Each structure stands twice: as C-alpha cells, then as structure tokens.
Short mmCIF file of C-alpha atoms and ligand atoms in Angstrom, two decimals:
data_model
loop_
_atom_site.label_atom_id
_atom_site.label_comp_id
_atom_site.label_asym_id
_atom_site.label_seq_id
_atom_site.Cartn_x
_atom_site.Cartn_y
_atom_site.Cartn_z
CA UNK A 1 16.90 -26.19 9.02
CA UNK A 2 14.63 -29.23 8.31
CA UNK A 3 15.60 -31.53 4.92
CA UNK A 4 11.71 -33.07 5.26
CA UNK A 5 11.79 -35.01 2.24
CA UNK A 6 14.93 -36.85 3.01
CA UNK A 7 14.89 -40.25 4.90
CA UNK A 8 18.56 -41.05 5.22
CA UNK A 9 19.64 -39.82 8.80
CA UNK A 10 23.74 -38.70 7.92
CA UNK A 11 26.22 -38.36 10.54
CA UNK A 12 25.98 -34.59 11.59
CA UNK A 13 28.88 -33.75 11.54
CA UNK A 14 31.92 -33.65 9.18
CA UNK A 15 35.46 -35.49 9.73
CA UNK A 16 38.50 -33.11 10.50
CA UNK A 17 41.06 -35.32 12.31
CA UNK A 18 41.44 -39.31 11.81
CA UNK A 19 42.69 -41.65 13.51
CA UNK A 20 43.81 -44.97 11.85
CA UNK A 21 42.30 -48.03 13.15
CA UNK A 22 44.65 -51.17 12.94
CA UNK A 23 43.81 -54.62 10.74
CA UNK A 24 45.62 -58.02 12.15
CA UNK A 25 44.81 -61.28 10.48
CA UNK A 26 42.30 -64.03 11.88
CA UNK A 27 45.80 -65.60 12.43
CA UNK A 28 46.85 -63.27 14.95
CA UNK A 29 43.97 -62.63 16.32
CA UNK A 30 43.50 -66.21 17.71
CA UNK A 31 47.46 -65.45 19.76
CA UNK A 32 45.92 -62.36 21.04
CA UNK A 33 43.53 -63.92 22.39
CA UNK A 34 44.92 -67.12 23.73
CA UNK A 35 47.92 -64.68 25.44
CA UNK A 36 45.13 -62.22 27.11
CA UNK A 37 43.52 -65.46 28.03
CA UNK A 38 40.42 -65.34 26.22
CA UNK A 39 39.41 -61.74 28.56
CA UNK A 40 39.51 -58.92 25.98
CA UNK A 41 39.64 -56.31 29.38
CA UNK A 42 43.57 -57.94 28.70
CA UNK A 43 43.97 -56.85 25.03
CA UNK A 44 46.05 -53.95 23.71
CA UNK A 45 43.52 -51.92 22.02
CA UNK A 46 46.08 -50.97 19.49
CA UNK A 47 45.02 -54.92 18.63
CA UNK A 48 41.01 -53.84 18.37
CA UNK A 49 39.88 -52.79 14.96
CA UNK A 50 36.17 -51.78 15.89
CA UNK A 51 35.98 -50.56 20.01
CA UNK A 52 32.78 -51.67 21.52
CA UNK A 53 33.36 -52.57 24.97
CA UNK A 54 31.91 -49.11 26.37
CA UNK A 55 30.35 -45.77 25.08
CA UNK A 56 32.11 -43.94 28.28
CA UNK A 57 34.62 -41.83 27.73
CA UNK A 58 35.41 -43.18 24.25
CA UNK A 59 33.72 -40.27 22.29
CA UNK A 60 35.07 -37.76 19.62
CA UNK A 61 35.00 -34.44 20.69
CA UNK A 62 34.51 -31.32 18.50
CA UNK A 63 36.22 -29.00 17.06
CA UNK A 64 34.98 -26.17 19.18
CA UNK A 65 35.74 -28.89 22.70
CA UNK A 66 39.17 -28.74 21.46
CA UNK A 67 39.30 -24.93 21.42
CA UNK A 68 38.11 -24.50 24.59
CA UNK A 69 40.49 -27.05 25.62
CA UNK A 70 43.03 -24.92 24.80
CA UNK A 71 41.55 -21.91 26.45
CA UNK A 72 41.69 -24.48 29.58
CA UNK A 73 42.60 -21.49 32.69
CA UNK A 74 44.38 -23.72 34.83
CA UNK A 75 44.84 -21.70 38.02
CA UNK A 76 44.35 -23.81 41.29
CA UNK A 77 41.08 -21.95 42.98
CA UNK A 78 38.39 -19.40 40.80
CA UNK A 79 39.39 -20.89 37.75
CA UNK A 80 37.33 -19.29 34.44
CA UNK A 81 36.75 -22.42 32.96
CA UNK A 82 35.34 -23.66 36.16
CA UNK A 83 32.62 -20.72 35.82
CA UNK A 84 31.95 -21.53 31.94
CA UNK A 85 31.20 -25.18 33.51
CA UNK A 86 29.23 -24.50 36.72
CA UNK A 87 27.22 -21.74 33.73
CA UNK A 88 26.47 -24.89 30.96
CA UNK A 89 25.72 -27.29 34.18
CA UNK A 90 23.32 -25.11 36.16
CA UNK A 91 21.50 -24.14 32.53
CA UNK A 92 20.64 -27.68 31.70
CA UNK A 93 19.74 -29.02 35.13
CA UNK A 94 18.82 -25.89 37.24
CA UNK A 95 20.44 -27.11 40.22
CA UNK A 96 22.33 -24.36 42.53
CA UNK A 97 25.30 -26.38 43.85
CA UNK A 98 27.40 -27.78 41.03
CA UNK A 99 30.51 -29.85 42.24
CA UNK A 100 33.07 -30.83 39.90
CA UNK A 101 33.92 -34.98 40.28
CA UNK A 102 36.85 -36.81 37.98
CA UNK A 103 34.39 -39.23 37.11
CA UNK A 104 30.67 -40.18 38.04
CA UNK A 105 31.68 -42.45 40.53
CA UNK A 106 33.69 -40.02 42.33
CA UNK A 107 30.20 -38.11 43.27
CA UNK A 108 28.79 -41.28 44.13
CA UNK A 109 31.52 -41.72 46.55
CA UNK A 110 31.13 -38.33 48.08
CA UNK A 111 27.17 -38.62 48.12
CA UNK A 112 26.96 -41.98 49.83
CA UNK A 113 30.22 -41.35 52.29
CA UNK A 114 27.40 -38.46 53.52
CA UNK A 115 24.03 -40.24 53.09
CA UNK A 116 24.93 -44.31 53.41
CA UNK A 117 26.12 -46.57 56.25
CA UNK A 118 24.59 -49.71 58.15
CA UNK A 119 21.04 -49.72 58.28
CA UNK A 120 20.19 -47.76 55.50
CA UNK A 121 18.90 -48.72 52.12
CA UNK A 122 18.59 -46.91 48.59
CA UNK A 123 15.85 -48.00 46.03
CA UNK A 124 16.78 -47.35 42.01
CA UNK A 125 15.43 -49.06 39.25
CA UNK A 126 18.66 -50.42 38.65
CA UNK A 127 21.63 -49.53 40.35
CA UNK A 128 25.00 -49.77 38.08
CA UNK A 129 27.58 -51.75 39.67
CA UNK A 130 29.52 -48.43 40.67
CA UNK A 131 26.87 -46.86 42.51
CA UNK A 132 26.12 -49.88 43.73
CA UNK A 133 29.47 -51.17 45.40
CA UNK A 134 29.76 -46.94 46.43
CA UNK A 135 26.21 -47.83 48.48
CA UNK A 136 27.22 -51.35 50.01
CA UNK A 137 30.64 -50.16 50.94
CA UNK A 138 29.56 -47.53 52.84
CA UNK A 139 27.76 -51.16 54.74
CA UNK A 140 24.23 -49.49 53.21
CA UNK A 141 21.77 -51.81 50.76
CA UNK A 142 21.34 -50.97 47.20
CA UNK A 143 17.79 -52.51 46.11
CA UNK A 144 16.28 -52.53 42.74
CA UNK A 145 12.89 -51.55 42.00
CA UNK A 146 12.84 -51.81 38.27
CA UNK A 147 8.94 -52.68 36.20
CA UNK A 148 8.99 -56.46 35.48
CA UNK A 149 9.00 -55.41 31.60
CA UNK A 150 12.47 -54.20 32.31
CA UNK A 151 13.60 -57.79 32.92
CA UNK A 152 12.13 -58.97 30.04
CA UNK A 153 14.74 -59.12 26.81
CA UNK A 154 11.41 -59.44 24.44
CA UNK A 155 9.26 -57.03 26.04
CA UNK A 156 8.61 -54.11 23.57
CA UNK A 157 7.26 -52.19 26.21
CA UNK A 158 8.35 -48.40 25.67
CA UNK A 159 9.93 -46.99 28.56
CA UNK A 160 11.31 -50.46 30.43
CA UNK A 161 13.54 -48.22 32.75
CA UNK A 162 10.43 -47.37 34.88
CA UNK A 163 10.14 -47.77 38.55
CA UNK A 164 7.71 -49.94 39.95
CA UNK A 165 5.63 -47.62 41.92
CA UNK A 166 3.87 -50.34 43.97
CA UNK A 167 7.24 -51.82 44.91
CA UNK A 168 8.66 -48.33 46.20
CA UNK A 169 5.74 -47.46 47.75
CA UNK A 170 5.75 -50.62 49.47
CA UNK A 171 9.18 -50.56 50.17
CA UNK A 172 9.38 -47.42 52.16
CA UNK A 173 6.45 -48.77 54.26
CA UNK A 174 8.81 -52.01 55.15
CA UNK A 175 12.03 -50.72 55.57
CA UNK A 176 10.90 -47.50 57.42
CA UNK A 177 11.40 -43.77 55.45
CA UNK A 178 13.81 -43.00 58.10
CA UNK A 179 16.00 -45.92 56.93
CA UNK A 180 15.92 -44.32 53.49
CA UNK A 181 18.14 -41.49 53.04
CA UNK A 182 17.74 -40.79 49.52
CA UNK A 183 15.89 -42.42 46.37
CA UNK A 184 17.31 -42.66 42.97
CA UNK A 185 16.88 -43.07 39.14
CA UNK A 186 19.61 -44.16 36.08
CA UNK A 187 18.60 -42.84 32.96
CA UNK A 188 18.62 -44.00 30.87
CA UNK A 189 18.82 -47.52 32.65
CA UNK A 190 22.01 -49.19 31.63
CA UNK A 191 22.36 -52.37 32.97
CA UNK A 192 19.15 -52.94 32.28
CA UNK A 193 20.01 -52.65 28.37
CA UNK A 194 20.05 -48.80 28.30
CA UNK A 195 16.46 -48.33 28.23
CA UNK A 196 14.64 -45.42 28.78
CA UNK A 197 12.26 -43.98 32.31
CA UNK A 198 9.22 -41.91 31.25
CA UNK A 199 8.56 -38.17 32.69
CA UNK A 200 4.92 -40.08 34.08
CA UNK A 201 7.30 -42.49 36.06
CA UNK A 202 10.34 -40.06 37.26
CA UNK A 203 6.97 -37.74 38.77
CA UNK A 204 5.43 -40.38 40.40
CA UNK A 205 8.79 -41.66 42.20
CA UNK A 206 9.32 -38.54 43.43
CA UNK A 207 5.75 -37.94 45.18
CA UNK A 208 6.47 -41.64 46.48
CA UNK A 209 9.51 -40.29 47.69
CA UNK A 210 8.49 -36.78 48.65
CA UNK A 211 5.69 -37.75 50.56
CA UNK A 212 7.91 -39.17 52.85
CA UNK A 213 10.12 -36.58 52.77
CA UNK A 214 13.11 -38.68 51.24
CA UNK A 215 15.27 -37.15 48.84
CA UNK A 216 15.34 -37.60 45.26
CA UNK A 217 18.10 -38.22 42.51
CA UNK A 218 19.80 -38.95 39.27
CA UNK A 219 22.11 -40.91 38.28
CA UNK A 220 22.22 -38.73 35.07
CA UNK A 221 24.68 -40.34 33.12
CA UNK A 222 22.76 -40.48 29.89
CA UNK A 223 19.83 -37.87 30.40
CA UNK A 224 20.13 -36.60 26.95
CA UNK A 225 19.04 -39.77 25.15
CA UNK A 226 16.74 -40.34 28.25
CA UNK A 227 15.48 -37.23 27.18
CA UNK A 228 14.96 -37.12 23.63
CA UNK A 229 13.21 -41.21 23.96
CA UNK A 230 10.75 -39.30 25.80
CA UNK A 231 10.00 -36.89 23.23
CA UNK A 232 9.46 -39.64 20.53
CA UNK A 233 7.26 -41.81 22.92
CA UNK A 234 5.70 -39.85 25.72
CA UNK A 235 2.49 -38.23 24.77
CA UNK A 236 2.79 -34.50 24.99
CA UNK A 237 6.21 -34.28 24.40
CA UNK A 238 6.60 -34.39 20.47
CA UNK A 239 6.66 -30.71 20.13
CA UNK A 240 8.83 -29.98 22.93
CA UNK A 241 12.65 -29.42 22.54
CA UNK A 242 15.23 -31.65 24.24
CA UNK A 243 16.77 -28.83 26.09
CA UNK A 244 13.51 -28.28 27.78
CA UNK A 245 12.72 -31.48 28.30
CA UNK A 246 16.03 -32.08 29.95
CA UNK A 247 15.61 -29.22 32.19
CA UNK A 248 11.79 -30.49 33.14
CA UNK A 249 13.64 -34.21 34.23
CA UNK A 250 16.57 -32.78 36.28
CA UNK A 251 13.52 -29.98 37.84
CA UNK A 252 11.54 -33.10 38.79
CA UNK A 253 15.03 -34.30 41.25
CA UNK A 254 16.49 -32.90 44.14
CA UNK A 255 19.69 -33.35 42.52
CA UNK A 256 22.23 -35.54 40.22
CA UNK A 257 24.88 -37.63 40.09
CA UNK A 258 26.86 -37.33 36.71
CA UNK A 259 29.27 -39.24 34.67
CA UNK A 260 30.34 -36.75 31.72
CA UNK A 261 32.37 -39.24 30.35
CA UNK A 262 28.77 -40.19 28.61
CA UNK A 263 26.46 -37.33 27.73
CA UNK A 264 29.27 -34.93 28.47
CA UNK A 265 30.68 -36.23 25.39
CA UNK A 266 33.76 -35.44 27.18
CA UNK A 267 36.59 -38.65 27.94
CA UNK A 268 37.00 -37.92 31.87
CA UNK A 269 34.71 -35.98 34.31
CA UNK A 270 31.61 -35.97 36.02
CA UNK A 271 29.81 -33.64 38.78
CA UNK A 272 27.56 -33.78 42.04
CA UNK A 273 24.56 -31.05 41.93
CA UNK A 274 21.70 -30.14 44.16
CA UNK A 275 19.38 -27.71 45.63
CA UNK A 276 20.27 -28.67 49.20
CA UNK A 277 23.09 -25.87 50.81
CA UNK A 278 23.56 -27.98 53.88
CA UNK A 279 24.11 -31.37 51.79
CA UNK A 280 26.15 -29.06 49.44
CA UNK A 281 28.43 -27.78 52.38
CA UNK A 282 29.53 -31.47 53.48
CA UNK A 283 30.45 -32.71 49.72
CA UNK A 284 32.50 -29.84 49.09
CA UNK A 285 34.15 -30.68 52.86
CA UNK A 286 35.02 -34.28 51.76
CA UNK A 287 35.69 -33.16 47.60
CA UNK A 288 38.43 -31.19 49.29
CA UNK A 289 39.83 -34.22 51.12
CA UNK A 290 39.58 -36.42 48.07
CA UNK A 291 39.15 -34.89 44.68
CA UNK A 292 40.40 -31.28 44.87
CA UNK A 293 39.31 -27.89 45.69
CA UNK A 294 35.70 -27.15 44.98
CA UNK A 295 36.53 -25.22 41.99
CA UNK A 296 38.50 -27.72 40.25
CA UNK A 297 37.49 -31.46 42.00
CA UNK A 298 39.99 -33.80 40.16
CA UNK A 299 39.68 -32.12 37.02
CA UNK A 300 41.84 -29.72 34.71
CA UNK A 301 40.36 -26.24 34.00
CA UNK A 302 40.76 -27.62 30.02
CA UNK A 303 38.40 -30.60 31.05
CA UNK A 304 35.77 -28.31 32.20
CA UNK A 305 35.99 -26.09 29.35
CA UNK A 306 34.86 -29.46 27.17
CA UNK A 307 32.52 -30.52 29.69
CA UNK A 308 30.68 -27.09 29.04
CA UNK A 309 30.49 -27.53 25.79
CA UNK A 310 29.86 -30.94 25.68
CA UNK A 311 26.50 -30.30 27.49
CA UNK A 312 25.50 -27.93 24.37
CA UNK A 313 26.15 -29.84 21.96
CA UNK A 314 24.43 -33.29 23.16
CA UNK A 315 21.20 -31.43 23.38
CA UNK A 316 21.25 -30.71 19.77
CA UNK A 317 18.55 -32.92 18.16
CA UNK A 318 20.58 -33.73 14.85
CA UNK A 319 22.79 -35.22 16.99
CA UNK A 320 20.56 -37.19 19.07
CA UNK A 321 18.29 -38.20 16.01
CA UNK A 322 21.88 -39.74 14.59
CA UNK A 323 22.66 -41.19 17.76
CA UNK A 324 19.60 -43.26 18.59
CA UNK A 325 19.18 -44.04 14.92
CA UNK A 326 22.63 -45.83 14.75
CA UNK A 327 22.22 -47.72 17.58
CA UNK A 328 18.67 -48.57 15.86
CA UNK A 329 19.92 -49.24 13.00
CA UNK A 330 22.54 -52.22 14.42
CA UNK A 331 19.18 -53.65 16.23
CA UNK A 332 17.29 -53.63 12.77
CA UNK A 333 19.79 -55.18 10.87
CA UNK A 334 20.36 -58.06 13.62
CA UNK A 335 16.80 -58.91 14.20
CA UNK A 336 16.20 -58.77 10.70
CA UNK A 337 18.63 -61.77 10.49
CA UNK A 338 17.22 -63.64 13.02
CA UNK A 339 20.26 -62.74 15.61
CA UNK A 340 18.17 -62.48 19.50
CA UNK A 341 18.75 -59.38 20.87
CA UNK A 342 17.27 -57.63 23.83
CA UNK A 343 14.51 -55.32 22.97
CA UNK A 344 13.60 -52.80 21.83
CA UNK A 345 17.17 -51.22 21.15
CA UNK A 346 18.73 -48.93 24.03
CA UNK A 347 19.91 -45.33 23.38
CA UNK A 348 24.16 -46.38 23.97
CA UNK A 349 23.95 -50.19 23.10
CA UNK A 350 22.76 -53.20 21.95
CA UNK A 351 22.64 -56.39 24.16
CA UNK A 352 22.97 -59.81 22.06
CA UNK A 353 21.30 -62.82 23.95
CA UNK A 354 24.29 -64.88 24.40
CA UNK A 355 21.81 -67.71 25.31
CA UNK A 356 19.61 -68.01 22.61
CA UNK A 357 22.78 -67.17 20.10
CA UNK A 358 24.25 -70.29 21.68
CA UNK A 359 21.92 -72.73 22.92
CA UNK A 360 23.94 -75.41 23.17
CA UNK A 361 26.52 -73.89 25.88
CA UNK A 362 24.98 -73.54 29.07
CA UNK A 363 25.30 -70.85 31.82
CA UNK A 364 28.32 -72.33 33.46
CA UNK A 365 30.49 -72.29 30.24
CA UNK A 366 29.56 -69.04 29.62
CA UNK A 367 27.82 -68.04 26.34
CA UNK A 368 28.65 -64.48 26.36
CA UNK A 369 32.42 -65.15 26.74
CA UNK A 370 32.14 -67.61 23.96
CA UNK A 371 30.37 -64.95 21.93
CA UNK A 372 32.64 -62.18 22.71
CA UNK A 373 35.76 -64.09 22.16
CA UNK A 374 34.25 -64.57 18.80
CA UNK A 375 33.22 -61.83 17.60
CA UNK A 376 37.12 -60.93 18.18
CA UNK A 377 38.44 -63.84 16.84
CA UNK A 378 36.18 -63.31 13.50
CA UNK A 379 36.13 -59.28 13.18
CA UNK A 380 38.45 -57.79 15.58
CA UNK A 381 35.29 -56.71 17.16
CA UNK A 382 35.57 -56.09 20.77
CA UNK A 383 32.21 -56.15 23.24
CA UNK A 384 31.82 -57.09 26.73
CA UNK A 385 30.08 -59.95 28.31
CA UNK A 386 27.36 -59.34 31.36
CA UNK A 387 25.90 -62.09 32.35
CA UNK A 388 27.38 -65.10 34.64
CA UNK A 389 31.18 -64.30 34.04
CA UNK A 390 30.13 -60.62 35.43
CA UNK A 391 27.03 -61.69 37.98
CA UNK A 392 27.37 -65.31 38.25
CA UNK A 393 27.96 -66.83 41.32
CA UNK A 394 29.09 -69.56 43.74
CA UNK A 395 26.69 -71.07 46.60
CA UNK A 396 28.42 -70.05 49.60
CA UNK A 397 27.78 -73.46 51.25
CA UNK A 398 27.26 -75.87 48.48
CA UNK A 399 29.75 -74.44 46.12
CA UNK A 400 26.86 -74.92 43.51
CA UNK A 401 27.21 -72.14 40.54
CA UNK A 402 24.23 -69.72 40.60
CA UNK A 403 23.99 -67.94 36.87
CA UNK A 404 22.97 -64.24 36.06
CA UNK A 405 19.60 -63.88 34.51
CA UNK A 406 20.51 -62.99 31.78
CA UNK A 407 23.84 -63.80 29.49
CA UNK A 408 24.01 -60.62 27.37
CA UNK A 409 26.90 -59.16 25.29
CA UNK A 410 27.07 -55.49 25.17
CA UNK A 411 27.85 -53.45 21.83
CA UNK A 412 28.50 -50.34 23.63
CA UNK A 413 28.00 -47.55 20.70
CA UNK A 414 31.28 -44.41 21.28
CA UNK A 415 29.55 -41.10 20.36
CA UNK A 416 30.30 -39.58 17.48
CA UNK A 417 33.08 -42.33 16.25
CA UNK A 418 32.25 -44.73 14.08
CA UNK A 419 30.39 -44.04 10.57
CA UNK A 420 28.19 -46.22 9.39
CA UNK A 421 30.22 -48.20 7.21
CA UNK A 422 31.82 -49.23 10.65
CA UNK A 423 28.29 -50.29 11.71
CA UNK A 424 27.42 -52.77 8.67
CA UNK A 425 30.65 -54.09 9.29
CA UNK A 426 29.87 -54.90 12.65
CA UNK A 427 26.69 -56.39 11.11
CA UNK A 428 28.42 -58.29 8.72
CA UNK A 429 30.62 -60.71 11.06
CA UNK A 430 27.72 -60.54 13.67
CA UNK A 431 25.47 -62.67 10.40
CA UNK A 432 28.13 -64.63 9.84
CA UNK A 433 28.97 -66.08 13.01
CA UNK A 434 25.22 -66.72 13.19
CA UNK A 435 25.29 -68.81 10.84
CA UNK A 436 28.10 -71.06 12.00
CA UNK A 437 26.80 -70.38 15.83
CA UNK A 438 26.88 -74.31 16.40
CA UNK A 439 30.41 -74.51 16.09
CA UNK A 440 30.76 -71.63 19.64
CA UNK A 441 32.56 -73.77 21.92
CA UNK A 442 32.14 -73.33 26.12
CA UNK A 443 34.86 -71.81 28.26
CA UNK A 444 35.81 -72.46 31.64
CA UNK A 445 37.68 -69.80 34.11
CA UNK A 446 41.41 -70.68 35.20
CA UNK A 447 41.93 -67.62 37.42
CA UNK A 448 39.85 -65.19 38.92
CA UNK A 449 40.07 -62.66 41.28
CA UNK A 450 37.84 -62.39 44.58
CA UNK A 451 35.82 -59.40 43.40
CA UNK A 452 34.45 -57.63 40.16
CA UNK A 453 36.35 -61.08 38.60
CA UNK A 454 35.33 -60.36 34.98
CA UNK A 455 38.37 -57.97 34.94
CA UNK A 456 41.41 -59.85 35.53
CA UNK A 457 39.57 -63.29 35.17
CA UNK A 458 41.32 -65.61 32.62
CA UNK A 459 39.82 -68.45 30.65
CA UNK A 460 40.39 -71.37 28.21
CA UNK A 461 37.87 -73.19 25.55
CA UNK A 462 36.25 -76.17 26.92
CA UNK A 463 37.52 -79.31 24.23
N1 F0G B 1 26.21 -44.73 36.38
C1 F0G B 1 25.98 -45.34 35.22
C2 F0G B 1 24.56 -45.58 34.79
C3 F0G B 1 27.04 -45.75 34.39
O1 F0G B 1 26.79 -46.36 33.23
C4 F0G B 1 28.37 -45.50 34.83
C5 F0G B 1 29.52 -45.94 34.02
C6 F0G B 1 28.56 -44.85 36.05
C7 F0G B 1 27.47 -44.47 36.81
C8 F0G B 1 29.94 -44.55 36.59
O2 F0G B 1 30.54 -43.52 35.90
O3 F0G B 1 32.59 -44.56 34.92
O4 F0G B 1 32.37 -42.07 35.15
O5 F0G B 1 32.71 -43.49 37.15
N2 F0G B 1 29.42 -46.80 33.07
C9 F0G B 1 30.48 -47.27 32.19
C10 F0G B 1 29.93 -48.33 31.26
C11 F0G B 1 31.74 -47.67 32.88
O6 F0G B 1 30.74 -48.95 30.52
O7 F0G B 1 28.72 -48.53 31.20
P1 F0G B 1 32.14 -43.42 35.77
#
C-alpha cells in the first residue's frame, strides 16, 4: 500500500525488543579516551552511546530472522537451512554455485587463493582494503579504476562509483588480458564514500572485460542500495522493482563475492557464487580445507536461516526508501549547517571532511583523529577516521610522511537501529563542535603497529 499524500518517510518497522544504550558524563568520557589512547577501535562499546564506526554486522534483525534462527537445522552436511539459503541466494542473483563463507572476506580469500599470484593484476573501481590485502597477498596487484568524479568530495555527479571505461580498456591492453584473471566491481563503492555504479557502467565493464574473455565480478556487499540508487537515478529504471533490478546487476556478472554482514542484514556471514562449475569445483576444494563443508562453510545452519531471510527483506522498498533517506537526512542537516561533507550522501554513510572541518591541523596531526576523538569526547559518538592515520604513509627512503587524499570521518549508518531521534542527536553535537571547530587540537601517534596501524595505533593531543 502507497500513503501518497504523506511526506514523512517513518521507520518501517515497529520496536519489539530494546536494548539500553549507556550515558557517561563528558567527565568520563575524556578517561576513556585518554586510557584507549585516543583510538576508539580500543573502547568498550558498553562506553559508546551512539555506534557509528561500521554498518557491518551491526544491524537489527527481525522478528521473523529470529524465528528462523531458531528453526536453525544444525546437522554437519545437507543441512535444511543450508537449502532455504542456497533457495533466497540463487533467487536474487541467479547464480548456480552458491558457497557459504563466514564473512565476505573469507570468499575473497578462497577466490583469489584460485585466481591471484605474481604477475597478475585485478582492476575494480575501488578495491576495499580486504579484498585488497586478499589480492596482494596472494603477491597479485589490486589497481583502481574508479571515474575521476569519484575522487572528488564536491562532485554531485550521480553514480561516482563508475568505472572508467577508457582506463580499463586501456589497462587490459598494457598489462596483457592474460595477466588479468578476473575483473571486479564494489557496489555500492565504499571507500569511495559508499557511492553508487550505474547499470550503463556495470554493462560496459563487462563487454570491456568479456571481449577479452576475462571474468567478471561483484563485490556485492551492498547491492541492494546499489540497486534501488539506480532506480531513483538511472533513466528507465523508475518503474522497475528492486528485486528485478537486483537480479538484472548480479545477471550482468559472472559471479559475486558477498559480505552478508551488510545487505544480508544478518551480523556474520557472507557467500562465493558463480556460473562457472570448474571455478566452483576448486572453491568448494579449498572451503573444505578452511571454512567447512560446502554445505555449511564457517557458518551455523541458524545463520543461514537469517541470511535467507535477510535477502527478502532488504529488497523491500519501504525499507530501502527509509534507509537511504536516513542517511540523507544526516547529509541535509550537516550541509545545511555549513559542516563539509563528501557528496552527494552514500547509501551506508556519511564522510565528514576532516580537512576543511579543521583547517588549521594539517595532514600529519591528523584531522580525522582529532575529529573523531571529538565527536566522542562531546556526544559519546563513535565514527572512524580514513584518511592519513588509515592510508598515510612514510617515504621509504626519506622518512618524509606522505598523507591520504583525503582525511574523511565515516558515520557508518547500522540498519535498522537507530530512530531518528538518534540521528538529530548525532546532528546536534556534530553543529556544535562546528562551531567551536578552532579549538580541535592535532594528535601525534606514540605506537603503531607495522600494518593496518589504525587498529592498535595509540595517540596523544599535540600541546
Ligand atoms: N567488501 C566491502 C565493500 C566491504 O565494505 C567489506 C567490509 C568487505 C568487502 C569485507 O567483508 O567484513 O564481511 O569480511 N566492510 C566493513 C566496513 C568492515 O566497515 O566497511 P567482511
């Protein structure tokens, strides 16, 4: 049913079990953080009052996920829930070979142990850091072919996720298609701020692809709000329901790889499908070695049960209107008040631009830190900071620091958590430590580890 006259978008759903959320004083706060050393990854999220350092696996399943949760047949091999998933799975994306991962990275692993090694490359728009320390570790290169509108925070440009045809087209004819074992898309495009790839662009990278006989897939993580972008901005689409434009995106690939901890709504799993038998046949070999058997792959039969439903219900376009709506909403608000964010808003996030928030720190005392720490310290707000404490760097010879290009702070939306009292809250102390941004002071890093330091790294303020 269709309320047409109404323009408030409500939550759609209704609240059956709470859970409470826990208020510490500005007091506190300012301990927790100098004892976690300024890194929120180091908190107790018991201390967090509003959770925004990811949307993955941090969503509130339904009542009908919990059912089948309980319904969860646990035997070791021909499992029925495994059936009820491989059913949902191969309904959305068509694919014949469904392989049950614990997480999305899992199937990466599997995938490139199979398809990487030295001498090979794989083009994406943008690779996420998982997928892309899965590719280099197997001693393959993980390149990013991304539109230059995708690197620009201002850009309004609709579907910024896009693949720069040119650049594929000229990178197969460089590095040699028999160098290239496989091609791939994220959608949406997360760590380029979550932004959507049109149906246009996801055809056209796979005739590149095709006509060189290389292999095409998806990282699939978010297809859903990939999906229902493109029906309120791709021509042609308006009238079209998610569901089948879902199933046209995942017909367009040769297969996936899947984190369901996103638009699985489920908080662990994730799966490896595709059309090819023989490709099938060796990820099954290694699942067995390292996630499980092929009817189970690191997950519970009650995990599958919510995956399957998980996949109906984030189809459902009252949900997805909500979803991209609220994390439209936040953007409004904050460019409304002047706050730079990148733009236009992504379908899981929104990405403050630590350095235009704070000018007056530069690159090497981290902006994004200082805004994170914060927006903590203020709200009990946590986010996460990607820009030079995640992708910064140090000269290898000159010792010189090399910054990220961009210093962002992610306000990863959960699905189906917060309400949107919770949002103009977030608002709210985002405003008012705008107005007082002069006073953000620098940080400096006392320990950090040798890889993926943003972790375990520890910090202090600069006086
Ligand atoms: N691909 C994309 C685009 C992702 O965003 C993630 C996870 C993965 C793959 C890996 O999936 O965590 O199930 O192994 N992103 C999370 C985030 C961690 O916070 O953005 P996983």
């Amino acid at each position: 049913m269709q309320f047409r006259m109404m323009k408030t978008i409500i939550e759609p759903f209704r609240i059956k079990s709470v859970e409470p959320i826990r208020f510490t004083t500005e007091k506190e706060r300012e301990r927790i953080l100098k004892d976690a050393g300024f890194n929120p990854f180091l908190f107790h999220a018991d201390d967090v009052l509003i959770d925004l350092l990811t949307d993955s696996g941090t969503a509130a399943m339904s009542a009908k996920q919990w059912s089948g949760i309980m319904d969860g047949d646990e035997s070791y091999a021909g499992a029925r829930s495994f059936y009820s998933f491989e059913k949902s799975v191969k309904d959305i994306t068509g694919y014949q070979y469904i392989i049950p991962t614990h997480q999305g990275r899992a199937a990466e692993k599997i995938l490139f142990t199979i398809l990487g090694g030295t001498g090979k490359s794989v083009p994406n728009n943008t690779h996420f850091d998982t997928t892309r320390a899965n590719i280099e570790y197997s001693g393959a290169e993980a390149v990013d072919l991304v539109i230059d509108e995708g690197k620009d925070p201002n850009s309004l440009y609709p579907f910024k996720g896009n693949m720069d045809i040119e650049k594929l087209e000229n990178f197969i004819k460089e590095t040699g298609p028999e160098n290239i074992p496989i091609g791939m898309m994220t959608i949406t495009n997360n760590a380029g701020g979550g932004q959507p790839v049109s149906m246009e662009n996801l055809c056209a990278v796979r005739n590149a692809l095709h006509n060189y006989n290389i292999p095409f897939f998806l990282d699939a993580c978010r297809f859903a709000e990939n999906a229902y972008f493109i029906k309120l901005r791709e021509k042609g689409y308006a009238d079209k329901s998610v569901k089948d434009i879902a199933q046209e995106i995942f017909s367009i690939a040769d297969g996936c790889t899947m984190s369901a901890k996103k638009d699985g709504l489920v908080n662990m799993g994730g799966f490896l499908a595709m059309n090819d038998e023989k490709l099938a046949q060796q990820a099954r070999n290694i699942l067995i070695v390292t996630e499980g058997f092929p009817t189970y792959g690191g997950l519970s039969g009650r995990d599958l049960e919510a995956i399957a439903q998980g996949l109906v219900e984030v189809v459902d376009e009252h949900y997805l209107r909500y979803r991209l709506r609220s994390v439209e909403y936040l953007g409004e608000k904050l460019i409304a008040a002047g706050v730079p964010i990148l733009q236009p808003p992504g379908g899981h996030a929104i990405y403050i631009n630590a350095s235009e928030f704070a000018p007056h720190i530069p690159p090497e005392q981290y902006p994004g830190q200082s805004v994170v720490c914060e927006l903590y310290r203020v709200g009990g707000i946590r986010a996460v900071e990607i820009g030079s404490v995640m992708f910064g760097k140090k000269d290898k010879k000159t010792g010189e620091f090399i910054p990220a290009s961009m210093e962002l702070v992610r306000l990863a939306i959960p699905r189906r958590v917060y309400t949107q009292s919770h949002i103009d809250y977030v608002v709210e102390v985002i405003i008012e430590m705008f107005k007082r941004r002069q006073s953000l002071k620098g940080y400096t890093i006392t320990y950090e580890a040798p890889m993926l330091r943003h972790f375990t790294a520890l910090f202090e303020p600069v006086s």
